[in-house]
Every structure is written in C-alpha cells, then in structure tokens.
mmCIF file of C-alpha atoms in Angstrom:
data_model
loop_
_atom_site.group_PDB
_atom_site.id
_atom_site.type_symbol
_atom_site.label_atom_id
_atom_site.label_comp_id
_atom_site.label_asym_id
_atom_site.label_seq_id
_atom_site.Cartn_x
_atom_site.Cartn_y
_atom_site.Cartn_z
ATOM 1 C CA MET A 27 47.180 47.906 -64.435
ATOM 2 C CA ARG A 28 48.207 44.377 -65.187
ATOM 3 C CA SER A 29 51.156 42.449 -66.630
ATOM 4 C CA ASP A 30 51.504 38.961 -68.082
ATOM 5 C CA ALA A 31 54.953 38.750 -66.488
ATOM 6 C CA ILE A 32 53.521 39.546 -63.056
ATOM 7 C CA ASP A 33 50.717 37.023 -63.640
ATOM 8 C CA SER A 34 53.396 34.393 -64.227
ATOM 9 C CA VAL A 35 55.392 35.348 -61.123
ATOM 10 C CA VAL A 36 52.324 35.457 -58.856
ATOM 11 C CA SER A 37 50.986 32.183 -60.295
ATOM 12 C CA THR A 38 54.285 30.457 -59.559
ATOM 13 C CA PHE A 39 54.401 31.929 -56.051
ATOM 14 C CA LEU A 40 50.813 30.924 -55.179
ATOM 15 C CA LYS A 41 51.030 27.610 -57.065
ATOM 16 C CA ASN A 42 47.799 28.343 -59.001
ATOM 17 C CA PRO A 43 47.148 30.119 -62.315
ATOM 18 C CA VAL A 44 46.054 33.669 -61.495
ATOM 19 C CA ARG A 45 45.308 36.955 -63.224
ATOM 20 C CA ALA A 46 46.602 39.933 -61.238
ATOM 21 C CA SER A 47 45.628 43.582 -61.604
ATOM 22 C CA TRP A 48 45.715 46.795 -59.585
ATOM 23 C CA LYS A 49 45.031 50.523 -59.837
ATOM 24 C CA GLY A 50 47.424 53.426 -59.592
ATOM 25 C CA SER A 51 50.521 54.628 -61.385
ATOM 26 C CA THR A 52 53.709 52.832 -62.312
ATOM 27 C CA ALA A 53 55.573 55.097 -59.898
ATOM 28 C CA ASP A 54 53.346 53.955 -57.015
ATOM 29 C CA SER A 55 53.948 50.325 -57.965
ATOM 30 C CA LEU A 56 57.716 50.849 -57.995
ATOM 31 C CA ARG A 57 57.436 52.268 -54.485
ATOM 32 C CA GLY A 58 55.606 49.115 -53.402
ATOM 33 C CA SER A 59 52.156 50.728 -53.136
ATOM 34 C CA PHE A 60 49.217 49.015 -54.872
ATOM 35 C CA ALA A 61 45.693 50.472 -54.817
ATOM 36 C CA GLY A 62 42.819 48.058 -55.359
ATOM 37 C CA PRO A 63 44.877 44.882 -55.917
ATOM 38 C CA ARG A 64 42.922 41.995 -57.390
ATOM 39 C CA LEU A 65 43.835 38.326 -57.923
ATOM 40 C CA GLU A 66 41.415 36.233 -59.981
ATOM 41 C CA PHE A 67 41.538 32.429 -60.017
ATOM 42 C CA GLN A 68 39.491 30.178 -62.298
ATOM 43 C CA GLY A 69 38.185 26.707 -61.481
ATOM 44 C CA LEU A 70 39.554 25.993 -57.991
ATOM 45 C CA ALA A 71 38.890 22.603 -56.390
ATOM 46 C CA THR A 72 37.791 22.426 -52.754
ATOM 47 C CA ALA A 73 36.653 19.721 -50.366
ATOM 48 C CA TRP A 74 33.120 21.008 -51.025
ATOM 49 C CA LEU A 75 31.645 22.289 -54.292
ATOM 50 C CA PRO A 76 34.242 23.187 -56.945
ATOM 51 C CA LEU A 77 34.430 26.947 -57.368
ATOM 52 C CA GLU A 78 33.925 28.441 -60.809
ATOM 53 C CA ARG A 79 35.766 31.617 -59.892
ATOM 54 C CA VAL A 80 37.587 33.073 -56.871
ATOM 55 C CA VAL A 81 38.625 36.721 -56.611
ATOM 56 C CA VAL A 82 40.877 38.005 -53.831
ATOM 57 C CA LEU A 83 40.838 41.790 -53.593
ATOM 58 C CA ALA A 84 41.656 44.579 -51.160
ATOM 59 C CA ASP A 85 41.523 48.341 -50.851
ATOM 60 C CA HIS A 86 45.300 48.581 -50.667
ATOM 61 C CA ALA A 87 48.438 46.463 -50.426
ATOM 62 C CA SER A 88 51.992 47.585 -49.763
ATOM 63 C CA PHE A 89 55.458 46.089 -49.838
ATOM 64 C CA SER A 90 58.044 47.463 -47.405
ATOM 65 C CA PRO A 91 61.664 46.444 -48.003
ATOM 66 C CA GLY A 92 63.830 45.445 -45.081
ATOM 67 C CA LEU A 93 65.199 42.454 -43.212
ATOM 68 C CA PRO A 94 62.732 40.974 -43.309
ATOM 69 C CA ALA A 95 60.514 42.782 -45.802
ATOM 70 C CA HIS A 96 56.801 43.111 -45.018
ATOM 71 C CA VAL A 97 53.567 42.862 -46.963
ATOM 72 C CA ALA A 98 50.538 44.710 -45.549
ATOM 73 C CA VAL A 99 46.961 44.396 -46.818
ATOM 74 C CA LYS A 100 44.002 46.637 -45.943
ATOM 75 C CA ARG A 101 40.343 45.546 -46.109
ATOM 76 C CA PRO A 102 40.895 42.202 -47.864
ATOM 77 C CA ARG A 103 37.893 40.354 -49.300
ATOM 78 C CA VAL A 104 37.363 37.031 -51.019
ATOM 79 C CA VAL A 105 34.609 36.546 -53.608
ATOM 80 C CA VAL A 106 33.699 32.973 -54.583
ATOM 81 C CA ALA A 107 31.329 31.981 -57.384
ATOM 82 C CA VAL A 108 29.614 28.613 -57.735
ATOM 83 C CA GLY A 109 28.098 27.600 -61.084
ATOM 84 C CA GLN A 110 25.002 25.587 -61.929
ATOM 85 C CA SER A 111 27.000 22.646 -63.292
ATOM 86 C CA ALA A 112 28.743 22.118 -59.925
ATOM 87 C CA VAL A 113 25.395 22.160 -58.100
ATOM 88 C CA ASP A 114 23.875 19.705 -60.611
ATOM 89 C CA ALA A 115 26.790 17.311 -60.122
ATOM 90 C CA TRP A 116 26.372 17.474 -56.328
ATOM 91 C CA VAL A 117 22.636 16.760 -56.527
ATOM 92 C CA LYS A 118 23.218 13.855 -58.922
ATOM 93 C CA ARG A 119 26.083 12.407 -56.876
ATOM 94 C CA PHE A 120 24.008 12.157 -53.707
ATOM 95 C CA ARG A 121 20.756 11.273 -55.526
ATOM 96 C CA LEU A 122 18.902 14.064 -53.801
ATOM 97 C CA PRO A 123 15.115 14.173 -54.317
ATOM 98 C CA PHE A 124 15.140 17.626 -55.896
ATOM 99 C CA ARG A 125 16.792 19.713 -58.590
ATOM 100 C CA LEU A 126 18.366 22.910 -57.316
ATOM 101 C CA GLU A 127 18.317 25.855 -59.705
ATOM 102 C CA LEU A 128 20.452 28.963 -59.182
ATOM 103 C CA GLY A 129 18.095 31.782 -60.066
ATOM 104 C CA SER A 130 18.353 35.545 -60.387
ATOM 105 C CA LYS A 131 16.938 36.213 -56.899
ATOM 106 C CA SER A 132 17.091 32.939 -54.975
ATOM 107 C CA LEU A 133 17.594 29.183 -55.198
ATOM 108 C CA SER A 134 14.650 27.132 -56.451
ATOM 109 C CA ALA A 135 14.227 23.470 -55.571
ATOM 110 C CA HIS A 136 12.105 21.501 -58.007
ATOM 111 C CA THR A 137 10.847 18.417 -56.212
ATOM 112 C CA GLU A 138 9.528 14.996 -57.144
ATOM 113 C CA ILE A 139 8.069 12.286 -54.939
ATOM 114 C CA ALA A 140 8.105 8.755 -56.369
ATOM 115 C CA GLY A 141 8.611 10.233 -59.816
ATOM 116 C CA PHE A 142 5.689 12.628 -59.595
ATOM 117 C CA PRO A 143 6.316 16.391 -59.658
ATOM 118 C CA VAL A 144 5.332 18.082 -56.438
ATOM 119 C CA GLY A 145 6.152 21.661 -57.252
ATOM 120 C CA GLU A 146 8.724 24.309 -56.656
ATOM 121 C CA ILE A 147 10.096 25.512 -53.344
ATOM 122 C CA GLU A 148 12.019 28.764 -53.132
ATOM 123 C CA ALA A 149 14.971 28.409 -50.784
ATOM 124 C CA GLY A 150 17.368 30.870 -49.241
ATOM 125 C CA LEU A 151 20.742 30.552 -47.553
ATOM 126 C CA GLN A 152 21.310 30.989 -43.846
ATOM 127 C CA VAL A 153 24.521 30.667 -41.859
ATOM 128 C CA VAL A 154 24.338 28.150 -39.012
ATOM 129 C CA GLY A 155 27.496 27.520 -37.025
ATOM 130 C CA GLY A 156 29.619 28.851 -39.878
ATOM 131 C CA TRP A 157 27.974 26.562 -42.461
ATOM 132 C CA PHE A 158 25.536 27.495 -45.221
ATOM 133 C CA VAL A 159 22.110 25.940 -44.818
ATOM 134 C CA LEU A 160 19.263 25.803 -47.332
ATOM 135 C CA GLN A 161 16.050 27.097 -45.782
ATOM 136 C CA PRO A 162 12.648 27.004 -47.552
ATOM 137 C CA ARG A 163 10.899 30.348 -48.071
ATOM 138 C CA ARG A 164 7.695 29.452 -49.901
ATOM 139 C CA ALA A 165 6.154 26.678 -51.999
ATOM 140 C CA SER A 166 4.618 27.287 -55.402
ATOM 141 C CA ILE A 167 1.873 24.749 -54.600
ATOM 142 C CA MET A 168 -0.023 25.205 -51.363
ATOM 143 C CA GLY A 169 -0.397 22.240 -49.077
ATOM 144 C CA VAL A 170 3.064 20.766 -49.607
ATOM 145 C CA PRO A 171 3.581 18.422 -46.611
ATOM 146 C CA ASN A 172 6.033 19.574 -43.950
ATOM 147 C CA TYR A 173 8.238 16.541 -44.481
ATOM 148 C CA VAL A 174 8.808 17.613 -48.087
ATOM 149 C CA ALA A 175 9.878 21.096 -47.018
ATOM 150 C CA SER A 176 12.152 19.581 -44.375
ATOM 151 C CA LEU A 177 14.215 17.942 -47.119
ATOM 152 C CA PHE A 178 15.621 21.365 -47.873
ATOM 153 C CA ARG A 179 16.818 22.117 -44.382
ATOM 154 C CA THR A 180 20.195 20.746 -45.276
ATOM 155 C CA TYR A 181 23.743 21.966 -45.579
ATOM 156 C CA LEU A 182 24.869 23.284 -48.936
ATOM 157 C CA PRO A 183 28.496 22.229 -49.505
ATOM 158 C CA LEU A 184 29.974 25.719 -49.767
ATOM 159 C CA PRO A 185 33.229 26.779 -48.090
ATOM 160 C CA PRO A 186 32.374 27.383 -44.408
ATOM 161 C CA LEU A 187 33.109 30.556 -42.510
ATOM 162 C CA THR A 188 36.228 30.426 -40.373
ATOM 163 C CA GLU A 189 37.163 32.422 -37.289
ATOM 164 C CA GLU A 190 38.990 34.886 -39.551
ATOM 165 C CA THR A 191 36.203 35.373 -42.113
ATOM 166 C CA ARG A 192 32.749 36.959 -42.076
ATOM 167 C CA LEU A 193 30.022 36.921 -44.690
ATOM 168 C CA LEU A 194 29.524 40.311 -46.360
ATOM 169 C CA SER A 195 27.003 39.482 -49.082
ATOM 170 C CA ILE A 196 25.183 36.804 -51.074
ATOM 171 C CA GLU A 197 24.430 37.653 -54.697
ATOM 172 C CA HIS A 198 22.251 35.657 -57.068
ATOM 173 C CA ALA A 199 22.420 35.492 -60.852
ATOM 174 C CA PRO A 200 20.977 32.987 -63.338
ATOM 175 C CA GLY A 201 23.195 29.918 -63.094
ATOM 176 C CA GLU A 202 25.544 31.401 -60.488
ATOM 177 C CA LEU A 203 25.743 32.013 -56.751
ATOM 178 C CA GLN A 204 28.309 34.509 -55.480
ATOM 179 C CA LEU A 205 29.484 34.897 -51.875
ATOM 180 C CA THR A 206 31.703 37.695 -50.569
ATOM 181 C CA PHE A 207 33.759 37.181 -47.405
ATOM 182 C CA GLY A 208 35.572 39.857 -45.423
ATOM 183 C CA LEU A 209 38.842 39.428 -43.529
ATOM 184 C CA ASP A 210 40.718 41.586 -41.054
ATOM 185 C CA ASP A 211 43.653 43.720 -42.179
ATOM 186 C CA PHE A 212 46.916 41.822 -41.909
ATOM 187 C CA GLU A 213 50.662 42.101 -42.275
ATOM 188 C CA GLU A 214 53.095 39.290 -43.063
ATOM 189 C CA GLU A 215 56.872 39.057 -43.068
ATOM 190 C CA VAL A 216 58.423 38.039 -46.377
ATOM 191 C CA THR A 217 60.105 34.919 -45.067
ATOM 192 C CA PRO A 218 60.089 31.250 -46.150
ATOM 193 C CA GLY A 219 56.580 29.814 -46.037
ATOM 194 C CA LEU A 220 54.879 33.112 -46.954
ATOM 195 C CA SER A 221 52.856 31.581 -49.811
ATOM 196 C CA GLU A 222 51.503 28.837 -47.530
ATOM 197 C CA ARG A 223 50.613 31.402 -44.830
ATOM 198 C CA LEU A 224 48.794 33.587 -47.339
ATOM 199 C CA ARG A 225 46.870 30.625 -48.757
ATOM 200 C CA ALA A 226 45.893 29.506 -45.262
ATOM 201 C CA ARG A 227 44.691 33.025 -44.455
ATOM 202 C CA VAL A 228 42.659 33.901 -47.567
ATOM 203 C CA LEU A 229 42.023 30.534 -49.267
ATOM 204 C CA PRO A 230 41.956 27.964 -46.436
ATOM 205 C CA TRP A 231 39.517 25.634 -48.219
ATOM 206 C CA VAL A 232 41.376 25.362 -51.546
ATOM 207 C CA ARG A 233 43.083 22.049 -52.090
#
C-alpha cells in the first residue's frame, strides 16, 4: 500500500523527499501495524560519495498510542546504491591513476601509467575498521608490478559501518553498487526530536 498524502507527511517529518509503502490491510494500518514498511529516498548527499538511492525497510513497524506514544521497528535494514557517475566524479576530482568501472560481478580498475594503458585489475571490497577498502583480485595482464596493484589498496568513500550497523550484503550490477546494512530492533518514544533520533539511527551519514 502507499499514499501520496502519507508520502508528503513522512517527507515533511524526515525533511527529505521520500516514497513510503507497506504491506497489509487498511484495518491493520488503522491499528498502527505495518508489515514490510519501506521508505525510498532518491539522490541523498553524504560526506562521502553521493548516493543514487537509499531504501530503509523492515519486517514490521508498529505505532502504540499513549503518553508518550511509541514506535517499534523489527529487523530494520538500510540499502544504499552508488551509481557510476558518482564514482567517475570521485576519480576525476582526486586525479586518480585509474578508471573504476562498476561491473555486473565486481569493480574493474582500468589503469594507465604515464598515459600508457597497463591493463585491467579486478577489485573487490573488504571492510577494514568499518571502512570499505578496494582490494585487487587479479590482473588481466600478467606481470603487472606490485606497486601498480598497491594503488588499489585504498579506501572507497562509501558510508562507513557504525557500532549500530553491520554489513549484510554487497551486490553488483552494471553501473551500480548496492550495499545492505542491518540494524538491531529498536523502539522510540514519540517525543520532540524523534525525527533527528531516527535519522541519526538509520541514516547517520546523510547531510
């Protein structure tokens, strides 16, 4: 289910345009029970790479009236997608000696040394200290010097893991990289400052 009116209310509350949807009946919604709630944001800016898409979803959310009222969320997840254009802008901005392509199975770094093509290095992502690090897997041309491969042992400016988040999956698609983060179940009182607390919990890296 979804509603333009609810989109408007939620967007105002979270201070970002959002598309909201959920499963279940109207009667369940009126009782404050929402199965499979989903909030989708487009084009969010961060201190790292801009995100093409962010989806916040959960298995279930509930609203309990009272003084104060409570909101409870079970098995929340956050899915972030980075597009090729954002990666290209990052590479160009820092004049990096390679072109990073988001492929269907991995990231491919196309390298040049002094203007001469060296080849292609397939790189994967590893988490080091909460940060995402590019790590070379294989080179398309044998005999690539170690110092060339070492250029790719660098941080990729993706939102880092926090104490409250854990990486669930990394998915590759042509021109897009998608990361899914898991969070613990939580409950919040509906009191002043709720929107800021929710943003800090599920979207801490969004400006």
